[in-house]
XYZ file of C-alpha atoms in Angstrom:
122
model
C 95.463 110.207 95.987
C 96.092 113.036 93.572
C 94.876 116.484 92.571
C 91.940 116.195 90.180
C 93.363 119.091 88.108
C 97.090 118.361 87.695
C 97.235 114.652 88.770
C 100.143 115.275 91.160
C 100.286 113.289 94.388
C 98.646 114.891 97.430
C 100.576 114.489 100.656
C 98.035 116.026 103.039
C 94.345 115.286 102.536
C 91.195 113.812 104.033
C 89.086 111.547 101.843
C 86.041 113.308 100.337
C 87.149 116.754 101.565
C 88.482 119.533 99.356
C 92.098 120.525 99.896
C 94.676 122.816 98.324
C 96.979 121.166 95.795
C 100.576 121.282 97.064
C 102.001 121.479 93.525
C 103.268 125.078 93.163
C 102.381 125.037 89.441
C 98.743 124.213 90.296
C 97.721 125.252 93.829
C 94.017 124.856 93.030
C 91.358 123.775 95.487
C 90.742 120.154 94.608
C 89.069 116.948 95.659
C 91.532 114.083 96.316
C 91.107 111.584 93.497
C 92.324 107.964 93.510
C 94.960 107.512 90.804
C 96.671 104.197 90.186
C 100.456 104.038 90.444
C 102.162 100.745 89.689
C 105.845 99.879 89.788
C 106.866 97.193 87.313
C 109.904 95.403 85.951
C 110.009 95.006 82.181
C 111.927 92.068 80.726
C 112.881 91.914 77.050
C 114.876 88.723 77.480
C 118.204 90.537 77.699
C 117.832 92.780 80.750
C 115.309 94.035 83.306
C 114.091 97.641 83.313
C 112.315 99.226 86.284
C 109.456 101.585 85.409
C 106.315 103.177 86.799
C 102.873 103.612 85.233
C 100.076 105.905 86.333
C 96.361 106.485 85.959
C 94.537 105.102 82.944
C 97.599 103.247 81.650
C 97.869 101.234 84.884
C 94.111 100.762 85.222
C 93.774 99.498 81.629
C 96.654 97.029 81.806
C 95.421 95.602 85.131
C 91.713 95.788 84.194
C 90.673 97.468 87.429
C 90.318 100.931 88.882
C 92.497 102.698 91.431
C 89.595 102.445 93.879
C 89.508 98.659 93.452
C 93.272 98.378 93.914
C 93.117 100.552 97.014
C 90.400 98.378 98.561
C 92.362 95.110 98.329
C 93.612 93.618 101.557
C 97.258 92.598 101.683
C 96.444 88.948 100.971
C 93.949 89.733 98.202
C 96.433 92.207 96.704
C 99.208 89.605 96.732
C 96.999 87.056 94.941
C 95.885 89.691 92.403
C 99.489 90.641 91.647
C 100.564 86.997 91.231
C 97.640 86.184 88.904
C 98.040 89.356 86.854
C 101.813 88.984 86.550
C 101.385 85.465 85.190
C 98.754 86.601 82.649
C 100.717 89.637 81.478
C 103.998 87.709 81.252
C 102.448 85.255 78.801
C 102.068 88.014 76.174
C 104.414 90.312 74.302
C 103.767 94.047 74.593
C 104.671 97.224 72.744
C 105.489 99.772 75.427
C 106.110 103.492 75.027
C 108.409 104.918 77.708
C 109.151 108.449 78.805
C 112.652 108.979 80.182
C 113.113 111.810 82.658
C 116.707 112.942 82.141
C 116.610 114.850 85.440
C 116.016 111.635 87.376
C 118.393 109.257 85.651
C 120.512 108.749 88.763
C 118.101 109.613 91.576
C 115.267 107.124 91.630
C 115.068 103.509 90.570
C 111.455 103.539 89.335
C 110.826 107.198 88.539
C 113.428 107.265 85.802
C 111.143 105.541 83.261
C 107.413 106.233 82.992
C 105.222 103.988 80.862
C 103.020 106.203 78.697
C 101.300 103.584 76.549
C 100.974 99.811 76.387
C 99.453 97.642 73.691
C 99.613 93.908 73.018
C 101.667 92.843 70.009
C 100.012 90.828 67.266
C 100.727 87.091 67.308
């Protein structure tokens, strides 16, 4: 769940109740909003790269909303991930990454953020 103004993760909230955003740069009164966050491994055939994608980028690549992802049971989620991984792995993708220089040594997945994804032409 995230702030509907700045999209930063909310740590303390109740569903469907306004709360104050904990991000010091925002601090607005907000409604917790589901926002997809997906951790992935990218493979270009030479090496694996761990990355994270958020919001619309994640929802578009997986063809479902954050609300749908959140509602999956563990077993349904596992099957969804297996099916989707197989489908996505069968294609080649052009991926735009953002590299956060401040996090290069601190977090495995947060170092690279996927900003855009598009299928490559055959």
